[in-house]
């Protein structure tokens, strides 16, 4: 079992629904404007801005960018306390109570997917009580990142077991995939031939970010057709 | 050293030590007797804690549930008198939660009790013979306690199985 994601850029409109859903689902702290300008914005699912062509034929696109959950993750290799590691199912997990906040992993990640909690997490008035109880609110001084909504896997697996059946494809979907209005984000088991993600990963349009680094990302993009 | 220091310093020290040890224990609003309910009333754990087998979180029964038996006093116990007071005023009993798993850990009662067949006593201690309610956890809620049991029963010990 190897969890992975396919993002079809032909279908993606860059609306940012996935980023908003992720932020709410995972209790990602909201950083004030001043701190945000210092590069301390916290986003697990970021929207990369890509500029194509030149004026007057300039085209700007937004591309969703979660954690790549690499098969050879550079972040886990530099963590001195094993707070980040890759598990048997290919998820690069982040264990917050173990993290000492050295930020080596942030420096090592070529995709810059990790965020550091510079401040005690704060939410606007009224929002503090709407945090998702299935996900912890991270304390100050630890690094956090996309976990492929692993809490949903924990819950889905328990539900499947209580019904004495195997985990189905739709049982476990991260918030970004579940919220995507155009169905551009597909999630599933890359090793299971019955999962849609397996078929899409072998599509000729499939590409990976910074593929030449050898990190073997498990987030696969499907290029646009011109 | 002056004479008063000989008295004051050890006294402060004793206050400090006693304060530390008592900080983890609570006093509950009613001296609930588990033993009596199990042995005399013939109740089982899941008769009152109804969510244990089906939900992630267990529950403490509310006054509506207690009312089934205690709408009018069954004994002349002063503790039951308090309960009847809560029932008549239809006020929730302000129980203090003693067992609290940190929010960075995923713990499900259904998974452990219903699917894993773990006995209540394995984590909560000898509740059957408890004559007073919990004032502190029977076993400390520490990761090592979980890991020891997981390793003994050869259950997954991958960090991401529980951490979130």
Short mmCIF file of C-alpha atoms in Angstrom, two decimals:
data_model
loop_
_atom_site.label_atom_id
_atom_site.label_comp_id
_atom_site.label_asym_id
_atom_site.label_seq_id
_atom_site.Cartn_x
_atom_site.Cartn_y
_atom_site.Cartn_z
CA UNK A 1 0.00 0.00 0.00
CA UNK A 2 1.45 3.31 -1.06
CA UNK A 3 -0.71 6.42 -0.77
CA UNK A 4 -0.34 9.00 -3.51
CA UNK A 5 -2.06 11.89 -5.21
CA UNK A 6 -2.59 12.96 -8.78
CA UNK A 7 -3.36 16.61 -9.59
CA UNK A 8 -4.76 17.12 -13.08
CA UNK A 9 -3.74 20.61 -14.20
CA UNK A 10 -6.11 20.36 -17.13
CA UNK A 11 -9.01 20.27 -14.70
CA UNK A 12 -7.55 22.56 -12.02
CA UNK A 13 -8.89 26.10 -12.21
CA UNK A 14 -6.64 27.43 -9.45
CA UNK A 15 -9.62 28.38 -7.33
CA UNK A 16 -7.80 27.65 -4.06
CA UNK A 17 -10.63 25.63 -2.51
CA UNK A 18 -8.14 22.87 -1.66
CA UNK A 19 -5.90 25.32 0.20
CA UNK A 20 -8.84 26.70 2.18
CA UNK A 21 -10.19 23.23 2.99
CA UNK A 22 -6.75 22.10 4.13
CA UNK A 23 -6.27 25.12 6.35
CA UNK A 24 -9.60 24.52 8.10
CA UNK A 25 -9.31 20.74 8.28
CA UNK A 26 -5.86 20.76 9.84
CA UNK A 27 -6.18 23.72 12.23
CA UNK A 28 -3.36 25.51 10.46
CA UNK A 29 -2.70 28.72 12.37
CA UNK A 30 -3.48 32.07 10.83
CA UNK A 31 -0.45 34.34 10.78
CA UNK A 32 -0.86 38.13 10.96
CA UNK A 33 -0.11 40.26 7.92
CA UNK A 34 3.15 41.67 9.29
CA UNK A 35 4.56 38.24 10.08
CA UNK A 36 3.25 36.88 6.81
CA UNK A 37 5.35 39.44 4.94
CA UNK A 38 8.37 38.01 6.73
CA UNK A 39 7.68 34.70 5.01
CA UNK A 40 6.03 33.04 8.00
CA UNK A 41 2.72 32.26 6.36
CA UNK A 42 1.51 28.81 7.30
CA UNK A 43 0.04 26.74 4.51
CA UNK A 44 0.08 22.98 4.15
CA UNK A 45 -1.46 23.24 0.72
CA UNK A 46 0.04 26.24 -1.03
CA UNK A 47 -0.88 27.68 -4.41
CA UNK A 48 2.27 28.10 -6.49
CA UNK A 49 2.15 30.99 -8.94
CA UNK A 50 3.55 30.07 -12.33
CA UNK A 51 4.18 32.68 -15.01
CA UNK A 52 4.09 31.42 -18.58
CA UNK A 53 5.06 33.39 -21.71
CA UNK A 54 5.87 37.07 -21.94
CA UNK A 55 3.84 40.26 -22.12
CA UNK A 56 1.45 40.74 -23.88
CA UNK A 57 0.89 36.97 -23.94
CA UNK A 58 1.68 36.51 -20.29
CA UNK A 59 -0.27 33.82 -18.50
CA UNK A 60 -0.41 33.38 -14.75
CA UNK A 61 -1.49 30.11 -13.22
CA UNK A 62 -2.02 28.80 -9.76
CA UNK A 63 -0.91 25.26 -9.02
CA UNK A 64 -1.77 23.43 -5.80
CA UNK A 65 1.28 22.19 -3.92
CA UNK A 66 0.87 19.83 -0.96
CA UNK A 67 3.71 17.85 0.64
CA UNK A 68 5.12 15.55 -2.04
CA UNK A 69 5.47 12.62 0.40
CA UNK A 70 8.67 11.61 -1.41
CA UNK A 71 9.79 8.00 -1.53
CA UNK A 72 13.30 9.29 -0.79
CA UNK A 73 12.49 12.27 1.42
CA UNK A 74 15.42 14.59 2.14
CA UNK A 75 13.68 15.92 5.26
CA UNK A 76 13.67 12.60 7.12
CA UNK A 77 17.37 12.08 6.49
CA UNK A 78 18.35 15.25 8.33
CA UNK A 79 15.96 15.05 11.28
CA UNK A 80 18.12 14.41 14.35
CA UNK A 81 15.25 13.13 16.52
CA UNK A 82 13.15 11.11 14.03
CA UNK A 83 10.28 13.55 14.38
CA UNK A 84 9.73 13.17 10.66
CA UNK A 85 9.97 9.77 9.02
CA UNK A 86 8.43 7.80 6.20
CA UNK A 87 6.13 5.02 7.28
CA UNK A 88 5.41 1.69 5.61
CA UNK A 89 2.53 3.14 3.63
CA UNK A 90 4.69 5.90 2.17
CA UNK A 91 3.31 8.76 4.25
CA UNK A 92 5.97 11.16 5.46
CA UNK A 93 4.69 11.73 8.97
CA UNK A 94 5.49 14.57 11.34
CA UNK A 95 5.38 13.76 15.05
CA UNK A 96 4.96 17.07 16.82
CA UNK A 97 5.81 16.14 20.44
CA UNK A 98 9.08 14.64 19.15
CA UNK A 99 10.08 17.76 17.18
CA UNK A 100 12.73 19.99 18.75
CA UNK A 101 12.23 22.80 16.23
CA UNK A 102 15.72 22.76 14.72
CA UNK A 103 14.22 23.33 11.24
CA UNK A 104 16.82 21.16 9.47
CA UNK A 105 13.95 19.48 7.62
CA UNK A 106 12.71 22.84 6.37
CA UNK A 107 16.12 23.61 4.96
CA UNK A 108 16.38 20.16 3.36
CA UNK A 109 12.97 20.13 1.67
CA UNK A 110 13.38 21.22 -1.97
CA UNK A 111 9.64 21.87 -2.25
CA UNK A 112 9.52 24.16 0.84
CA UNK A 113 6.39 22.45 2.10
CA UNK A 114 7.15 22.75 5.79
CA UNK A 115 6.06 25.53 8.11
CA UNK A 116 7.49 26.49 11.46
CA UNK A 117 5.31 27.63 14.34
CA UNK A 118 6.97 30.92 15.18
CA UNK A 119 4.09 31.96 17.40
CA UNK A 120 1.60 30.41 19.75
CA UNK A 121 -1.22 29.42 17.39
CA UNK A 122 -4.00 31.96 17.43
CA UNK A 123 -7.29 32.09 15.63
CA UNK A 124 -9.61 35.06 15.02
CA UNK A 125 -12.41 35.58 17.57
CA UNK A 126 -15.05 32.91 17.17
CA UNK A 127 -12.80 30.60 15.18
CA UNK A 128 -10.88 29.19 18.12
CA UNK A 129 -13.83 27.02 19.06
CA UNK A 130 -14.27 25.72 15.55
CA UNK A 131 -10.97 23.87 15.36
CA UNK A 132 -11.14 20.31 14.12
CA UNK A 133 -11.01 18.00 17.15
CA UNK A 134 -9.52 15.20 15.02
CA UNK A 135 -6.31 17.17 14.53
CA UNK A 136 -4.09 18.65 17.22
CA UNK A 137 -3.29 22.34 17.37
CA UNK A 138 0.48 22.46 17.17
CA UNK A 139 2.39 24.30 19.89
CA UNK A 140 4.93 27.03 19.26
CA UNK A 141 8.39 25.86 18.19
CA UNK A 142 7.57 22.81 16.09
CA UNK A 143 7.59 22.19 12.36
CA UNK A 144 4.41 21.05 10.65
CA UNK A 145 3.34 20.02 7.17
CA UNK A 146 0.74 18.18 5.12
CA UNK A 147 0.14 14.69 6.44
CA UNK A 148 -2.23 13.54 3.66
CA UNK A 149 -4.88 14.06 6.39
CA UNK A 150 -3.63 11.00 8.24
CA UNK A 151 -6.30 11.46 10.90
CA UNK A 152 -8.86 10.58 8.22
CA UNK A 153 -6.97 7.33 7.58
CA UNK A 154 -7.00 6.49 11.29
CA UNK A 155 -10.76 7.00 11.45
CA UNK A 156 -11.50 5.32 8.10
CA UNK A 157 -9.44 2.25 8.98
CA UNK A 158 -11.27 1.84 12.27
CA UNK A 159 -14.63 2.17 10.55
CA UNK A 160 -13.68 -0.44 7.93
CA UNK A 161 -12.49 -2.81 10.63
CA UNK A 162 -15.68 -2.41 12.63
CA UNK A 163 -17.64 -3.35 9.50
CA UNK A 164 -15.28 -6.31 8.89
CA UNK A 165 -14.24 -5.20 5.41
CA UNK A 166 -11.20 -3.82 3.61
CA UNK A 167 -10.56 -0.11 3.23
CA UNK A 168 -12.30 1.17 0.09
CA UNK A 169 -10.94 3.86 -2.21
CA UNK A 170 -13.43 6.50 -1.14
CA UNK A 171 -13.11 5.77 2.58
CA UNK A 172 -9.92 7.73 2.86
CA UNK A 173 -9.70 11.00 0.96
CA UNK A 174 -7.77 14.03 2.23
CA UNK A 175 -9.64 17.32 2.64
CA UNK A 176 -8.12 18.86 -0.51
CA UNK A 177 -9.26 15.99 -2.74
CA UNK A 178 -12.67 15.81 -1.12
CA UNK A 179 -13.26 19.54 -1.59
CA UNK A 180 -11.95 20.00 -5.14
CA UNK A 181 -14.95 21.23 -7.17
CA UNK A 182 -13.60 20.02 -10.51
CA UNK A 183 -12.27 16.64 -9.36
CA UNK A 184 -8.72 17.63 -10.28
CA UNK A 185 -7.22 16.09 -7.14
CA UNK A 186 -7.41 12.30 -7.08
CA UNK A 187 -6.11 10.36 -4.11
CA UNK A 188 -5.63 6.66 -3.48
CA UNK A 189 -3.29 3.70 -3.37
CA UNK A 190 -0.64 3.91 -6.09
CA UNK A 191 -0.03 0.15 -5.86
CA UNK A 192 -3.67 -0.85 -6.20
CA UNK A 193 -4.63 -1.37 -9.84
CA UNK A 194 -8.29 -0.75 -9.03
CA UNK A 195 -7.65 2.75 -7.77
CA UNK A 196 -8.07 5.63 -10.18
CA UNK A 197 -4.83 7.18 -8.97
CA UNK A 198 -2.89 4.14 -10.18
CA UNK A 199 -4.19 4.49 -13.72
CA UNK A 200 -3.64 8.27 -13.79
CA UNK A 201 -0.07 7.93 -12.53
CA UNK A 202 0.78 5.99 -15.70
CA UNK A 203 -0.81 8.62 -17.93
CA UNK A 204 1.61 10.04 -20.56
CA UNK A 205 0.86 13.53 -19.20
CA UNK A 206 2.20 12.57 -15.76
CA UNK A 207 5.09 14.59 -14.40
CA UNK A 208 6.65 15.25 -11.03
CA UNK A 209 8.05 18.44 -9.52
CA UNK A 210 11.87 18.62 -9.51
CA UNK A 211 12.01 15.04 -10.71
CA UNK A 212 15.74 15.16 -11.41
CA UNK A 213 16.50 15.44 -7.68
CA UNK A 214 15.61 11.79 -7.23
CA UNK A 215 13.22 12.40 -4.36
CA UNK A 216 10.52 10.27 -6.05
CA UNK A 217 7.49 12.37 -5.08
CA UNK A 218 4.15 10.60 -4.64
CA UNK A 219 2.26 13.68 -5.77
CA UNK A 220 2.01 13.47 -9.54
CA UNK A 221 0.89 16.30 -11.79
CA UNK A 222 -0.85 15.77 -15.12
CA UNK A 223 0.32 18.41 -17.56
CA UNK A 224 -2.11 20.56 -19.49
CA UNK A 225 -2.78 19.67 -23.09
CA UNK A 226 -2.00 22.57 -25.40
CA UNK B 1 21.83 29.86 60.25
CA UNK B 2 19.24 31.67 62.30
CA UNK B 3 16.77 29.70 64.42
CA UNK B 4 13.70 30.77 62.42
CA UNK B 5 15.27 29.60 59.17
CA UNK B 6 15.59 26.10 60.58
CA UNK B 7 11.81 25.97 60.88
CA UNK B 8 10.65 28.02 57.90
CA UNK B 9 12.73 26.42 55.12
CA UNK B 10 11.68 22.78 55.77
CA UNK B 11 8.07 23.93 56.18
CA UNK B 12 8.12 25.62 52.79
CA UNK B 13 9.72 22.55 51.31
CA UNK B 14 7.01 20.29 52.73
CA UNK B 15 4.27 22.61 51.44
CA UNK B 16 5.88 22.53 48.00
CA UNK B 17 6.13 18.73 47.94
CA UNK B 18 2.57 18.22 49.17
CA UNK B 19 1.30 20.77 46.62
CA UNK B 20 3.01 18.91 43.78
CA UNK B 21 1.67 15.50 44.69
CA UNK B 22 -1.91 16.69 45.18
CA UNK B 23 -2.07 18.77 42.01
CA UNK B 24 -2.95 15.72 39.88
CA UNK B 25 -5.89 14.53 41.99
CA UNK B 26 -9.42 15.90 41.97
CA UNK B 27 -12.41 15.65 44.20
CA UNK B 28 -15.59 14.65 42.42
CA UNK B 29 -19.02 16.18 43.16
CA UNK B 30 -20.57 12.84 44.26
CA UNK B 31 -18.77 9.94 45.96
CA UNK B 32 -20.01 7.47 43.34
CA UNK B 33 -19.57 3.82 44.31
CA UNK B 34 -18.72 1.61 41.32
CA UNK B 35 -18.56 -1.54 43.45
CA UNK B 36 -22.08 -1.12 44.76
CA UNK B 37 -23.53 -0.55 41.30
CA UNK B 38 -21.74 -3.57 39.87
CA UNK B 39 -22.23 -6.04 42.73
CA UNK B 40 -25.60 -5.04 44.16
CA UNK B 41 -27.36 -3.50 41.17
CA UNK B 42 -25.80 -6.01 38.77
CA UNK B 43 -24.76 -3.38 36.26
CA UNK B 44 -21.93 -3.82 33.76
CA UNK B 45 -19.57 -1.14 32.46
CA UNK B 46 -21.41 -0.73 29.15
CA UNK B 47 -24.84 -0.38 30.79
CA UNK B 48 -23.93 3.17 31.83
CA UNK B 49 -20.94 3.96 29.60
CA UNK B 50 -23.02 3.21 26.53
CA UNK B 51 -20.75 4.75 23.89
CA UNK B 52 -17.65 2.69 24.66
CA UNK B 53 -18.32 -0.06 22.13
CA UNK B 54 -19.55 2.17 19.33
CA UNK B 55 -17.81 5.54 19.61
CA UNK B 56 -14.35 6.94 19.73
CA UNK B 57 -15.04 8.70 23.01
CA UNK B 58 -16.57 7.06 26.04
CA UNK B 59 -19.29 8.83 27.99
CA UNK B 60 -20.35 9.43 31.55
CA UNK B 61 -24.13 9.01 31.85
CA UNK B 62 -26.14 12.19 32.32
CA UNK B 63 -28.83 12.79 34.93
CA UNK B 64 -31.53 11.67 32.49
CA UNK B 65 -29.93 8.22 32.53
CA UNK B 66 -29.47 8.12 36.32
CA UNK B 67 -33.13 9.13 36.65
CA UNK B 68 -34.17 5.69 35.39
CA UNK B 69 -33.35 4.29 38.83
CA UNK B 70 -32.81 7.29 41.11
CA UNK B 71 -35.79 9.52 40.40
CA UNK B 72 -36.79 8.92 44.00
CA UNK B 73 -34.14 7.97 46.58
CA UNK B 74 -33.49 4.22 46.83
CA UNK B 75 -31.42 4.50 50.02
CA UNK B 76 -30.84 7.04 52.76
CA UNK B 77 -27.31 7.74 51.50
CA UNK B 78 -26.25 11.40 51.56
CA UNK B 79 -24.46 10.94 48.25
CA UNK B 80 -27.65 9.70 46.61
CA UNK B 81 -29.39 12.74 48.06
CA UNK B 82 -26.96 14.94 46.08
CA UNK B 83 -27.75 12.98 42.91
CA UNK B 84 -31.49 13.32 43.44
CA UNK B 85 -30.93 17.06 43.88
CA UNK B 86 -29.21 17.24 40.48
CA UNK B 87 -32.03 15.18 38.94
CA UNK B 88 -34.78 17.33 40.39
CA UNK B 89 -33.07 20.52 39.24
CA UNK B 90 -32.28 18.83 35.92
CA UNK B 91 -28.70 20.02 36.24
CA UNK B 92 -25.74 18.09 34.81
CA UNK B 93 -23.43 16.59 37.41
CA UNK B 94 -20.16 18.56 37.24
CA UNK B 95 -17.91 15.49 37.01
CA UNK B 96 -14.25 16.29 36.56
CA UNK B 97 -12.65 14.44 33.66
CA UNK B 98 -9.72 12.46 34.99
CA UNK B 99 -8.62 10.39 32.00
CA UNK B 100 -7.56 12.75 29.26
CA UNK B 101 -5.54 11.66 26.25
CA UNK B 102 -3.53 14.54 24.77
CA UNK B 103 -5.07 15.93 21.60
CA UNK B 104 -2.00 14.99 19.53
CA UNK B 105 -2.80 11.32 20.10
CA UNK B 106 -5.65 9.44 18.46
CA UNK B 107 -7.34 7.13 20.92
CA UNK B 108 -10.55 5.32 20.22
CA UNK B 109 -12.53 3.31 22.78
CA UNK B 110 -14.31 1.41 20.00
CA UNK B 111 -11.01 0.38 18.45
CA UNK B 112 -9.59 -0.88 21.74
CA UNK B 113 -12.60 -2.35 23.50
CA UNK B 114 -14.88 -3.48 20.69
CA UNK B 115 -12.34 -4.40 18.01
CA UNK B 116 -9.20 -5.06 20.06
CA UNK B 117 -10.97 -6.84 22.95
CA UNK B 118 -9.04 -4.89 25.57
CA UNK B 119 -10.67 -5.15 29.00
CA UNK B 120 -11.69 -1.90 30.72
CA UNK B 121 -9.58 -2.88 33.73
CA UNK B 122 -6.40 -3.02 31.62
CA UNK B 123 -6.33 0.78 31.46
CA UNK B 124 -8.73 1.94 34.17
CA UNK B 125 -7.62 -0.47 36.92
CA UNK B 126 -9.79 -2.52 39.27
CA UNK B 127 -12.96 -0.44 38.85
CA UNK B 128 -15.15 -3.34 40.02
CA UNK B 129 -13.86 -2.89 43.56
CA UNK B 130 -13.75 0.90 43.64
CA UNK B 131 -15.94 2.43 46.33
CA UNK B 132 -15.03 6.01 45.44
CA UNK B 133 -14.95 7.74 42.05
CA UNK B 134 -11.70 8.41 40.24
CA UNK B 135 -9.68 11.20 41.76
CA UNK B 136 -6.72 10.54 39.46
CA UNK B 137 -5.96 8.05 36.68
CA UNK B 138 -5.28 4.51 37.93
CA UNK B 139 -2.43 4.15 35.45
CA UNK B 140 -0.59 7.27 34.28
CA UNK B 141 -1.56 8.24 30.75
CA UNK B 142 1.92 8.05 29.27
CA UNK B 143 3.07 6.86 25.86
CA UNK B 144 5.20 4.11 27.40
CA UNK B 145 2.05 2.58 28.88
CA UNK B 146 0.49 2.40 25.40
CA UNK B 147 3.68 1.10 23.76
CA UNK B 148 4.18 -1.66 26.32
CA UNK B 149 0.70 -3.00 25.63
CA UNK B 150 1.02 -2.58 21.85
CA UNK B 151 4.32 -4.49 21.84
CA UNK B 152 2.98 -7.22 24.11
CA UNK B 153 -0.03 -7.77 21.84
CA UNK B 154 2.00 -7.28 18.65
CA UNK B 155 -0.07 -4.35 17.49
CA UNK B 156 1.23 -1.65 15.16
CA UNK B 157 3.69 0.68 16.89
CA UNK B 158 4.19 3.03 13.95
CA UNK B 159 4.15 6.59 15.35
CA UNK B 160 1.56 7.78 12.82
CA UNK B 161 -0.90 5.09 13.94
CA UNK B 162 -1.72 7.21 16.98
CA UNK B 163 -0.03 10.59 16.57
CA UNK B 164 -1.83 13.22 14.58
#
